[in-house]
Coordinates of C-alpha atoms in Angstrom, one line a residue:
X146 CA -34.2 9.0 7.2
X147 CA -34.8 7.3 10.3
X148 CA -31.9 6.2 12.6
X149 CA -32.0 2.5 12.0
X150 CA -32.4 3.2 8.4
X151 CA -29.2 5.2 7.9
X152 CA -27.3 2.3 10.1
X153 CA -28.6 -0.4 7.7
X154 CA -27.0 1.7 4.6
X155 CA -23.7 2.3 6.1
X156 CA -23.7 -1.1 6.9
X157 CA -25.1 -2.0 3.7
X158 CA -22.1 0.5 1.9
X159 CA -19.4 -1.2 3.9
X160 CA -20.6 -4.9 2.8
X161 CA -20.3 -3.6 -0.2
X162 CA -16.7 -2.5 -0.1
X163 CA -15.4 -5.7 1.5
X164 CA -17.5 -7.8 -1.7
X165 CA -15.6 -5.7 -4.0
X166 CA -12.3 -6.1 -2.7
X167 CA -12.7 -9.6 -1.5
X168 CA -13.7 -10.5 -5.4
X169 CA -11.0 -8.6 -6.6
X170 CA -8.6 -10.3 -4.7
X171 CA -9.5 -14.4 -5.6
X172 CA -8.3 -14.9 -9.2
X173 CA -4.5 -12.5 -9.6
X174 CA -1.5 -14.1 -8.1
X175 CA 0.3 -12.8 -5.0
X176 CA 2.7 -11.0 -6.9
X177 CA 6.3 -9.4 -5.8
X178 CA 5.9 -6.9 -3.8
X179 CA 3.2 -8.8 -1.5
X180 CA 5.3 -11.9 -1.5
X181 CA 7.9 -10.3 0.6
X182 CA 5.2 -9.7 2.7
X183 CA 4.0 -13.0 3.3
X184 CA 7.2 -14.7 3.0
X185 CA 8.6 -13.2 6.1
X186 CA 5.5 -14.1 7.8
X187 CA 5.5 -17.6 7.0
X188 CA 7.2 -18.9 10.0
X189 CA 6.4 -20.5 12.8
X190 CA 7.4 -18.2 15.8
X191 CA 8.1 -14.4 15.7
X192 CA 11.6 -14.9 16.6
X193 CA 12.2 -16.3 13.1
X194 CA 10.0 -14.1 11.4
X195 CA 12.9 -11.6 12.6
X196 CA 15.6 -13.0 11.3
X197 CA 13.9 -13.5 7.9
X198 CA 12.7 -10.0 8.1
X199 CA 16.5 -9.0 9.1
X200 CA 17.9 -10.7 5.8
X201 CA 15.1 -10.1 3.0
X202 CA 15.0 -6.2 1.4
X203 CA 12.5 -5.6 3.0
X204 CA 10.1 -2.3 2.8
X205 CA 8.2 -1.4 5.7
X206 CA 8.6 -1.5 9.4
X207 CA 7.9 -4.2 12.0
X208 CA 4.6 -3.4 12.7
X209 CA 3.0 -4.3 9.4
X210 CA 4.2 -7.6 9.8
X211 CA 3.6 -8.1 13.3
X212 CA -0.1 -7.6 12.5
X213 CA 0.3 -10.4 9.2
X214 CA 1.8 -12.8 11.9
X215 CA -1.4 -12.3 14.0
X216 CA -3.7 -13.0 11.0
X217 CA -2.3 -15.5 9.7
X218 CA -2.2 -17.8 12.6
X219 CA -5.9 -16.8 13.6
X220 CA -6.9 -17.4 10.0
X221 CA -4.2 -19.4 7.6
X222 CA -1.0 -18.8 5.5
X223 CA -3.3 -19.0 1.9
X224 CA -3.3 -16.4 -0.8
X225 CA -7.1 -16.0 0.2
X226 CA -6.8 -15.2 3.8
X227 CA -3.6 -12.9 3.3
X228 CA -5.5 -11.2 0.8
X229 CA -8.4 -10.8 3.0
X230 CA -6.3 -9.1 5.6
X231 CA -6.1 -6.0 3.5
X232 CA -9.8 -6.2 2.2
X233 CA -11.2 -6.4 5.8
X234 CA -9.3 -3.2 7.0
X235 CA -10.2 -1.3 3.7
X236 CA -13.9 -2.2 4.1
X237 CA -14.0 -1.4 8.0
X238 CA -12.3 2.1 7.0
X239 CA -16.1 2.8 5.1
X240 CA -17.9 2.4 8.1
X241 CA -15.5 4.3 10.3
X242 CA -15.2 7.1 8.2
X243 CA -19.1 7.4 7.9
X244 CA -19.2 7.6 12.1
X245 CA -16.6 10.3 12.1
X246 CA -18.7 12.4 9.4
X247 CA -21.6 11.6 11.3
X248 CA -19.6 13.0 14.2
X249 CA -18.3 16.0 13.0
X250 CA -21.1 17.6 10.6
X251 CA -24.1 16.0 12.4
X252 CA -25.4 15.7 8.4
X253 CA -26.7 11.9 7.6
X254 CA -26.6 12.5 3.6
X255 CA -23.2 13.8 3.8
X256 CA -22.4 10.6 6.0
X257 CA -23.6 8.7 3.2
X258 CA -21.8 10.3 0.7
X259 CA -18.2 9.9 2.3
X260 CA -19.5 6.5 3.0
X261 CA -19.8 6.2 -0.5
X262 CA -16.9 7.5 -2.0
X263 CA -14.3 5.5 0.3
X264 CA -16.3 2.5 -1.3
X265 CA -15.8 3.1 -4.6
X266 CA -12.8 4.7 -4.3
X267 CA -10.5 3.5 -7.1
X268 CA -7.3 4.2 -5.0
X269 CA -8.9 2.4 -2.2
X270 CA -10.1 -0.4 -3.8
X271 CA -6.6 -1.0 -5.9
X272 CA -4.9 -1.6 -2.9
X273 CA -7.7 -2.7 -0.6
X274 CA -6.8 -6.5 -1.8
X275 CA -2.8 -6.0 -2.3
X276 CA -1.1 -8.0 1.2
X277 CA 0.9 -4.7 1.3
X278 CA 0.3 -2.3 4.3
X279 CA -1.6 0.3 2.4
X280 CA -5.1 -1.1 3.1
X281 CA -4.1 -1.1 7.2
X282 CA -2.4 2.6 6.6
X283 CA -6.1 3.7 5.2
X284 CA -7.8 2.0 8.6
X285 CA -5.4 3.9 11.0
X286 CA -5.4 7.3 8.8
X287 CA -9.0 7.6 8.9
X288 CA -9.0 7.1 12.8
X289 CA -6.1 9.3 13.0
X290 CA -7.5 11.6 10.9
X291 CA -11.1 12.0 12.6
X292 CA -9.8 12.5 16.0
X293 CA -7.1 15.6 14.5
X294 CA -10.8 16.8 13.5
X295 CA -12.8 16.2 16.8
X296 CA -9.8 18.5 18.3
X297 CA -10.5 21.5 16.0
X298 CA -13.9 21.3 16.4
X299 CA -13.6 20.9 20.3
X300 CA -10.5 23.9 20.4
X301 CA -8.0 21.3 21.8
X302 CA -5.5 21.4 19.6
X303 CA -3.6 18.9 20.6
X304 CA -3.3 15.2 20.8
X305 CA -5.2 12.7 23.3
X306 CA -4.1 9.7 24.7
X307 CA -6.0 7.5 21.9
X308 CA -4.6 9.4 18.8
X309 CA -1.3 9.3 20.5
X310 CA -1.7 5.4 19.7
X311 CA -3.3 5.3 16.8
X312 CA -0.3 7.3 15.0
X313 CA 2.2 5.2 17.3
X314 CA 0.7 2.5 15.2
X315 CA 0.6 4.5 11.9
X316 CA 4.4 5.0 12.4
X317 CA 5.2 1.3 13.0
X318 CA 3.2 0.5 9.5
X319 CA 4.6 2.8 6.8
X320 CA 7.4 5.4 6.8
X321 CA 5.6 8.2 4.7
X322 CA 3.6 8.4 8.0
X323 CA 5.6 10.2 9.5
X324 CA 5.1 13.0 7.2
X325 CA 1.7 12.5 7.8
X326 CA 1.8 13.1 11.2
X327 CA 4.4 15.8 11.3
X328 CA 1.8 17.7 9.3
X329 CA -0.6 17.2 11.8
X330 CA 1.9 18.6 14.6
X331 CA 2.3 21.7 12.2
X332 CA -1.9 22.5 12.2
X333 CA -2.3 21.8 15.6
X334 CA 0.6 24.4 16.4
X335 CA -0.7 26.7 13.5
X336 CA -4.4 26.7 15.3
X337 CA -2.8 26.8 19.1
X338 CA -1.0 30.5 18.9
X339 CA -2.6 31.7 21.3
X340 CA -2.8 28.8 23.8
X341 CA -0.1 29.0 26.5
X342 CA 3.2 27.5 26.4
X343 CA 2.3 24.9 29.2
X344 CA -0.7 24.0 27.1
X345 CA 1.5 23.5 24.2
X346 CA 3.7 21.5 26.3
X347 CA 0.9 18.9 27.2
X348 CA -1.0 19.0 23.9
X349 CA 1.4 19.1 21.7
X350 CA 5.5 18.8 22.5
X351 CA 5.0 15.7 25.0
X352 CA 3.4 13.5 22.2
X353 CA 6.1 14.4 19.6
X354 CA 8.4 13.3 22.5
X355 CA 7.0 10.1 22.9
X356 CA 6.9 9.6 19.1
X357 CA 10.4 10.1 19.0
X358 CA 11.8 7.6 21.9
X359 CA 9.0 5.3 21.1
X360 CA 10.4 5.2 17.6
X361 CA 13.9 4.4 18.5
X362 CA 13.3 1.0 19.6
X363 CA 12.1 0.1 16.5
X364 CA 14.7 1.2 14.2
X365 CA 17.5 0.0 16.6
X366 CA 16.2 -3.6 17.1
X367 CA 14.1 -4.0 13.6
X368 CA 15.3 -2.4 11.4
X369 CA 19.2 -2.1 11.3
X370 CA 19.2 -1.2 7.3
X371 CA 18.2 2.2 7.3
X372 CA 20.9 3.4 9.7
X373 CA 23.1 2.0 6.5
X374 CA 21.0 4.2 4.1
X375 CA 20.0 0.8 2.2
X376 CA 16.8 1.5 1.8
X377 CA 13.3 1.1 0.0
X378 CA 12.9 5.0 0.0
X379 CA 16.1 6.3 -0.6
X380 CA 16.8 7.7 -4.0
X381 CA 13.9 6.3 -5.4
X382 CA 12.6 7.7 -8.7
X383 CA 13.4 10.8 -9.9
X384 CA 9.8 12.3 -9.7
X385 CA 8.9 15.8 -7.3
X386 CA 6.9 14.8 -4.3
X387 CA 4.2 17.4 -6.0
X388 CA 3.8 15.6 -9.1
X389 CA 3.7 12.1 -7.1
X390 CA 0.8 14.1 -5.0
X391 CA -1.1 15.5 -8.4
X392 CA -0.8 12.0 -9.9
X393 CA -2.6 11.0 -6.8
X394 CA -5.1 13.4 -7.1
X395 CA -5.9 12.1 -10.2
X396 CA -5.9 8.7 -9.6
X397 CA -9.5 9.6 -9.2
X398 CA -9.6 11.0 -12.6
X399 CA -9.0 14.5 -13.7
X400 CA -13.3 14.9 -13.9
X401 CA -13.7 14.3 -10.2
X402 CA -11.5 16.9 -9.4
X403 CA -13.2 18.9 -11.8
X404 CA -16.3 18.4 -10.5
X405 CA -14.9 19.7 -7.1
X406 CA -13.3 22.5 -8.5
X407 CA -17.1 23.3 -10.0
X408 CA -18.6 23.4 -6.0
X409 CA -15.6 25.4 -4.6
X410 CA -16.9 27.6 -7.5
X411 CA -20.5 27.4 -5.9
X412 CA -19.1 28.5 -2.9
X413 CA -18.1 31.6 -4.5
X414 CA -21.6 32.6 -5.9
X415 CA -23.6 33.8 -2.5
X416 CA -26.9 32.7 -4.5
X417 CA -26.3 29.2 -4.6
X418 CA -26.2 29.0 -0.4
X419 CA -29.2 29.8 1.8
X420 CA -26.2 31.3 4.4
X421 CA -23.5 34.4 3.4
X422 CA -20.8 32.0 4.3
X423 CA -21.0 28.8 3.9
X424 CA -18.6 27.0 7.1
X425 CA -15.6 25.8 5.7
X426 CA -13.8 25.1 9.1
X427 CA -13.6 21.4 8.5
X428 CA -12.4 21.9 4.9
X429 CA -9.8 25.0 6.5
X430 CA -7.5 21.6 8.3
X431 CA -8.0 18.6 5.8
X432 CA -6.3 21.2 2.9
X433 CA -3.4 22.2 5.2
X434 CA -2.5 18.5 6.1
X435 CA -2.2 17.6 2.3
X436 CA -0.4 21.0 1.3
X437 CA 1.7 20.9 4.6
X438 CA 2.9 16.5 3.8
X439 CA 3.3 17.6 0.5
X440 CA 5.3 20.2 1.1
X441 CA 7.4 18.3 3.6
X442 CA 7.8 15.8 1.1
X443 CA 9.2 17.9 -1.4
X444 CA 11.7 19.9 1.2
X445 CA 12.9 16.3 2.6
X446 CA 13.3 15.7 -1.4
X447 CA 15.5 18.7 -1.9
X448 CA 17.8 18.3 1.5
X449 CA 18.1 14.4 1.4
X450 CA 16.5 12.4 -0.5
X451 CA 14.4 12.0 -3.4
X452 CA 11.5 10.5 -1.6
X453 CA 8.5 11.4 -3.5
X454 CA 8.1 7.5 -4.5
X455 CA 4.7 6.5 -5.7
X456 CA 1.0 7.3 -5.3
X457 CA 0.0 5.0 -3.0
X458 CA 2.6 5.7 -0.3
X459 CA 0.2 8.8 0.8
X460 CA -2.5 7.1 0.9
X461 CA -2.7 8.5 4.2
X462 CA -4.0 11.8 3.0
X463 CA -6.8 10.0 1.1
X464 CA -9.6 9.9 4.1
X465 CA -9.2 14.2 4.0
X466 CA -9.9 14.0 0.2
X467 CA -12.6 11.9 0.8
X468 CA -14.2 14.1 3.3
X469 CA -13.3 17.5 1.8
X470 CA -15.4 16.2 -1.1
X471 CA -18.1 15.4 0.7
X472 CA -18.3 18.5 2.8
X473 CA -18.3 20.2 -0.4
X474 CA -21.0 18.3 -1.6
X475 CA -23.2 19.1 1.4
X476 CA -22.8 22.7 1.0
X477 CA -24.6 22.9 -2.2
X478 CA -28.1 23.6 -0.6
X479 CA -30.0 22.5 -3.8
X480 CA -31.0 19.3 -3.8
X481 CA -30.9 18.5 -7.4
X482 CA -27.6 20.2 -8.1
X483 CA -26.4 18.2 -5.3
X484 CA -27.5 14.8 -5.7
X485 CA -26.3 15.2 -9.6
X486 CA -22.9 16.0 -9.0
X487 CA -22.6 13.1 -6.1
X488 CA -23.9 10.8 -8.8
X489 CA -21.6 12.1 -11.3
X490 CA -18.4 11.2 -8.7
X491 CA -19.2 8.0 -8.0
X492 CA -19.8 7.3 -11.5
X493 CA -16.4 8.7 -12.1
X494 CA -15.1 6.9 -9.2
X495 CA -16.8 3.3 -10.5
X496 CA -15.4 4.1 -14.0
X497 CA -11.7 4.8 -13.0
X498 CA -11.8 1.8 -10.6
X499 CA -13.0 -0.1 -14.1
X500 CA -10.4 1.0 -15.7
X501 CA -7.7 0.4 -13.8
X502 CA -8.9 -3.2 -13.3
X503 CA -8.1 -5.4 -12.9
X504 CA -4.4 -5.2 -12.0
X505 CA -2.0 -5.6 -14.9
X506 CA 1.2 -5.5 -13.6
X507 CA 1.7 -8.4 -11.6
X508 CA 3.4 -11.8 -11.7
X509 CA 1.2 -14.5 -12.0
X510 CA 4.4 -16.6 -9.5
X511 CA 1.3 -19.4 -8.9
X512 CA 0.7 -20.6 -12.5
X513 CA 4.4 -20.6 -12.8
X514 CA 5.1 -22.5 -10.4
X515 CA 1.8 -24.9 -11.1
X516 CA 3.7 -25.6 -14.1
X517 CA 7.3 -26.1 -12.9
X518 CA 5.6 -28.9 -10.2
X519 CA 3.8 -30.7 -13.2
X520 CA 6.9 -31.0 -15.0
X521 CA 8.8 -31.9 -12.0
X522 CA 6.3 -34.5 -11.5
X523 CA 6.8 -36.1 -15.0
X524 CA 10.5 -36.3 -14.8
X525 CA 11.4 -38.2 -12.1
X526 CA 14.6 -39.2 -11.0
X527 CA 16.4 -36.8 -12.5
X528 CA 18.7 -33.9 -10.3
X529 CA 16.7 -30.5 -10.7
X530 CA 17.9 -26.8 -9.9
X531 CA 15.8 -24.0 -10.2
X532 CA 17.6 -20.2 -11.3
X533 CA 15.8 -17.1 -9.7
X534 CA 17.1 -13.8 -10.3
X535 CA 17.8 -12.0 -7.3
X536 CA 15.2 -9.3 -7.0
X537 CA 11.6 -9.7 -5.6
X538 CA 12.0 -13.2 -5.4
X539 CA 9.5 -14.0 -2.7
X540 CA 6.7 -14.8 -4.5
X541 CA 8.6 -17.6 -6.0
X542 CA 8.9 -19.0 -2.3
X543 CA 5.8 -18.1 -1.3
X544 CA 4.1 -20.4 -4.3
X545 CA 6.9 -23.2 -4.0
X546 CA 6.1 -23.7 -0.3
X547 CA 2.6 -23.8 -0.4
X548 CA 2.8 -26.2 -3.4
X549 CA 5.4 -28.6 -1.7
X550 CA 7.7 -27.8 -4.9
X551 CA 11.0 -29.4 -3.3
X552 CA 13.7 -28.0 -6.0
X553 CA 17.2 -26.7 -4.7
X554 CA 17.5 -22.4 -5.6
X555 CA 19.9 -21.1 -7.1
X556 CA 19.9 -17.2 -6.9
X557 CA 22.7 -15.0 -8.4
X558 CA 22.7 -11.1 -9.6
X559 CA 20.8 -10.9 -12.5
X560 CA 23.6 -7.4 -13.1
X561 CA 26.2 -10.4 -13.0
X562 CA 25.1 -12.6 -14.9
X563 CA 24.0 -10.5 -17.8
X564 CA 27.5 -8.6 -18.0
X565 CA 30.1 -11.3 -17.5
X566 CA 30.1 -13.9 -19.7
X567 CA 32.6 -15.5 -17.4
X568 CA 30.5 -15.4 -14.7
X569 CA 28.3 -17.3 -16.5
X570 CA 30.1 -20.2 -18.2
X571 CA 31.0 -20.5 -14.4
X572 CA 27.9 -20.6 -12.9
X573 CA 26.7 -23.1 -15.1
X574 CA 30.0 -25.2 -15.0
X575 CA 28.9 -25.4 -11.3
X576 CA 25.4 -26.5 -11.8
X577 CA 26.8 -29.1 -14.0
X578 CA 29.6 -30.4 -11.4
X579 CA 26.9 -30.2 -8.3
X580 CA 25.2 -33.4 -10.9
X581 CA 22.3 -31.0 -11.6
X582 CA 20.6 -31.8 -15.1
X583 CA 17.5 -30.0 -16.1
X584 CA 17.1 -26.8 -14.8
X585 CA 14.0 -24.2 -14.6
X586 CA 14.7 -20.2 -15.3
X587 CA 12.0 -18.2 -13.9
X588 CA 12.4 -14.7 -15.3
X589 CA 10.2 -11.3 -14.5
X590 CA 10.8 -7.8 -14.4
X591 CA 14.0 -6.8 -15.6
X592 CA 14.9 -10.0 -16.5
X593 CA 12.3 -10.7 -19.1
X594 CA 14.2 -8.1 -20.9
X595 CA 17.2 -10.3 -21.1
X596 CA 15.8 -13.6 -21.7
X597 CA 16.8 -13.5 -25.3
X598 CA 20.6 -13.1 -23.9
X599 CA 19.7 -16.4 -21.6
X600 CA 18.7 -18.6 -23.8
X601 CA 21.4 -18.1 -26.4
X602 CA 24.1 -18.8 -23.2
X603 CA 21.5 -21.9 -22.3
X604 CA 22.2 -23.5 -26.0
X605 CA 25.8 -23.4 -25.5
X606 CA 25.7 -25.7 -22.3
X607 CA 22.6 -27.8 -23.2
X608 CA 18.8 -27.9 -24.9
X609 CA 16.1 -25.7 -24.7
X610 CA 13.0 -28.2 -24.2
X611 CA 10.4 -25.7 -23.5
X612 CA 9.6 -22.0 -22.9
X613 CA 6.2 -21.1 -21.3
X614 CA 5.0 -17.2 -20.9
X615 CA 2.5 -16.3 -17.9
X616 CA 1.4 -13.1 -16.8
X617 CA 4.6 -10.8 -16.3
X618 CA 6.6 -14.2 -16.3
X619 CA 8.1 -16.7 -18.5
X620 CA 9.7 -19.8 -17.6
X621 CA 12.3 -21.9 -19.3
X622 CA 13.2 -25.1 -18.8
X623 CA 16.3 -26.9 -19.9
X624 CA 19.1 -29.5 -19.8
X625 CA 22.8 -28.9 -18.7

C-alpha cells in the first residue's frame, strides 16, 4: 500500500467515525446528565458560568466546561453543535490513534486495524455524541496514552514536557483520570529500577509534583464540594471496581474478547509465527495500566469509597484495549487467519454498537417541553407554574430557554413531597395563594414511579386535563 493510499483510508476511517456519531447524535434529546452540562455553559461570560457551576450538582471538574464554553461561542448554544463537540473529539481520536500505531509498530495493516476498531467501537461511539466529557477523555487518553508508549520504546521512562500537559488536561476533565495516570507513574517506575535516583527525580517525581500543586488550584477555587465529601463519586453504587472493569470489557461483547483470547492462544503455538517469540513489549505496558487502574480502583474502593461507578468513567483505558487488539492481530503471520479474525471483530464491534442503539435511556426534555409551549400558547391569560422535581433538572432549562418557554419553576424534593402529605397540601396551598391556576408536572426518573401518588394529591386541589407520556417523561397538566 502506497503512502498516499494508506493516508486516504485513515482519513477515509475517521470520516467515517465522525458520520456515525454526528448521525447518531441529531434525532435523541439532550437528556439529564448532558443538560447539566450545557446549562452551566449557557451564559454569557465565564464569571457566571462559575457561579452556576458553583450552585448546580455538578459532576466533573472545570476543565470540561471551560472547553464547552469555548465551543459554544465559536460555534452556537444548539443541541446540534453541543452534540458535535463530543463527535468531533471522538472522530479525531481515529486518526490519532492510527499515527501513534503507525509510530510505534511501523506496521500500515495494523494502523488500519486500530484505526478501525476505535471507529466502530461501540463504547466509543455510545458516548462519542453524549455532551458529557467522555468523548474529550478518549481524545486526551489516546495522546496520553501514545506518548507513555514512545517512552518504553525509546527507554525514557518517564514523562516529557508534552505528556506532562496532556494529563494536566486529562485531570482537569474527569476525576477517574487520576487513576489513570497514577497507573502510568507505577509502569514508568516498574520499568525505571535501574535508572538512577536523579533520573527518577526528573522523569518521574518532578511531574507527579507539578500534578499535585497544579491540581490544588482547581479544587480550591472550582470546586469547593468535594472538600465537603458531596460528591458525584462518593458512595456511588455498590458494584467492585473489577466487575465495573469486566462489564467494560464486555461492552464489546463477550465474542470479541473471545476472539482475543483465541490469538493470545496463537501466541502460544510456536507454529503459527514465523519468529520463536513473537514481541510482546508493547502489549507488556497497555496490560499493566488496565490491571494497575483497576486495581487502584478497587483498593481506593476498599479504604474510602465505593468508587467503581460505571463503565464509561474508564474510558480512559479503552485506546490500550484498542491497540492490544490490534498488536495481537498483527502477530498472526497468516494472512487469512488474520484478516478473518479482524473481520470477525469489527463485525462484533458493528453488531454490539447495533444493539445498543440507539440510546434508550434518555429523556426526550425537547418534546416535552414542545408540548408544554403549545399548550401555553393556547391558554392565554391565565397565571402558569411549572413543578420540576429536583434532580437532573437541567435539561428542563436547557429546552425552556432555547424555546423562549417563559413559565415561573417551582422545584421542591421530590423525597418531600412524596412522604409528607403535609408538605404537600402546603405546597400547593402556596401555588394557589401566589394566583397560580394551571400548572405543568414534568416527571422522570424516580419520579415517574410516583406519578400515580401525584395525581391522586392533584384531584384533591383541582382537575387533571391532560397526561402526555414521552420518552422516559410524562407530563401532567392541571388546574389548582
Amino acid at each position: 500500500m502506497t503512502q498516499r493510499l494508506f493516508v486516504i483510508v485513515v482519513a477515509f476511517i475517521g470520516l467515517l467515525g465522525f458520520l456515525i456519531r454526528f448521525f447518531m447524535s441529531i434525532d435523541p434529546s439532550i437528556w439529564a446528565d448532558e443538560g447539566q452540562h450545557v446549562w452551566i455553559v449557557g451564559v454569557n461570560h465565564w464569571y457566571e458560568m462559575r457561579k452556576v457551576y458553583e450552585t448546580t450538582a455538578h459532576d466533573q471538574p472545570f476543565g470540561l466546561y471551560i472547553a464547552l464554553y469555548i465551543w459554544k461561542n465559536i460555534f452556537s448554544w444548539s443541541q446540534v453543535s453541543m452534540r458535535c463537540f463530543s463527535a468531533f473529539f471522538s472522530a479525531a481520536s481515529i486518526p490519532l490513534i492510527a499515527r501513534y500505531s503507525h509510530k510505534l509498530l511501523g506496521d500500515k495493516m495494523i494502523t488500519l486495524f486500530t484505526a478501525s476498531l476505535l471507529c466502530f467501537s461501540p463504547l466509543s461511539i455510545r458516548y462519542g455524541y453524549d455532551v458529557t466529557p467522555y468523548a474529550l477523555v478518549q481524545f486526551l487518553a489516546v495522546i496520553s496514552t501514545g506518548q507513555f508508549l514512545l517512552a518504553i520504546k525509546n527507554k525514557n521512562y518517564g514523562f516529557t514536557m508534552s505528556h506532562v500537559l496532556v494529563n494536566m488536561c486529562l485531570l482537569n476533565v474527569h476525576y477517574f483520570s487520576y487513576f489513570f495516570v497514577f497507573a502510568q507513574v507505577l509502569i514508568f517506575l516498574m520499568y525505571s529500577y535501574k535508572n538512577t535516583w536523579q533520573k527518577k527525580l526528573t522523569a518521574l517525581v518532578y511531574p507527579c509534583m507539578f500534578y499535585v500543586f497544579a491540581s490544588i488550584p482547581m479544587f480550591l477555587l472550582f470546586d469547593p464540594t468535594i472538600a465537603k465529601g458531596n460528591h458525584w463519586w462518593i458512595g456511588l453504587e455498590n458494584r467492585s471496581s473489577i466487575e465495573v472493569f469486566s462489564n467494560l470489557v464486555l461492552y464489546q461483547d463477550l465474542l470479541a474478547w473471545g476472539v482475543l483470547a483465541t490469538g493470545l492462544i496463537f501466541l502460544v503455538k510456536k507454529q503459527f509465527f514465523e519468529q520463536e517469540k513473537p514481541n510482546l513489549s508493547m502489549v507488556y505496558p497497555l496490560l499493566g495500566i488496565n490491571a494497575v487502574m483497576v486495581f487502584i480502583v478497587y483498593v481506593a474502593g476498599l479504604i474510602a469509597w465505593k468508587v467503581s461507578g460505571n463503565e464509561r468513567y474508564y474510558i480512559a483505558l479503552l485506546p490500550s484495549i484498542i491497540l492490544i487488539f490490534s498488536i495481537v492481530l498483527g502477530l498472526i503471520p497468516k494472512q487469512k487467519i488474520k484478516y478473518a479474525m479482524f473481520a470477525l471483530l469489527v463485525g462484533l464491534f458493528v453488531y454490539d454498537a447495533y444493539k445498543s442503539l440507539p440510546r434508550q435511556n434518555y429523556q426526550d426534555f425537547d418534546s416535552a417541553m414542545h408540548f408544554i409551549k403549545k399548550d401555553d400558547l393556547n391558554s392565554q391569560g391565565v397565571q402558569k407554574v411549572m413543578f420540576i422535581p429536583e434532580c437532573c433538572r437541567w435539561g428542563i432549562y436547557y429546552y425552556q430557554a432555547q424555546k423562549n418557554l417563559q413559565l415561573k419553576n417551582t422545584v421542591l424534593p421530590l423525597a418531600n413531597f412524596i412522604n409528607n402529605e403535609d408538605q404537600r397540601y402546603a405546597f400547593i396551598q402556596k401555588l394557589k395563594a401566589e394566583g397560580y391556576q394551571r400548572m405543568y408536572t414534568v416527571l422522570y426518573y424516580e419520579s415517574l414511579k410516583h406519578k400515580h401518588l401525584l395525581m391522586d394529591t392533584m384531584k384533591q386541589h383541582g382537575q387533571i386535563i391532560t397526561e402526555r407520556s414521552f420518552h422516559g417523561v410524562c407530563v401532567l397538566i392541571h388546574t389548582l
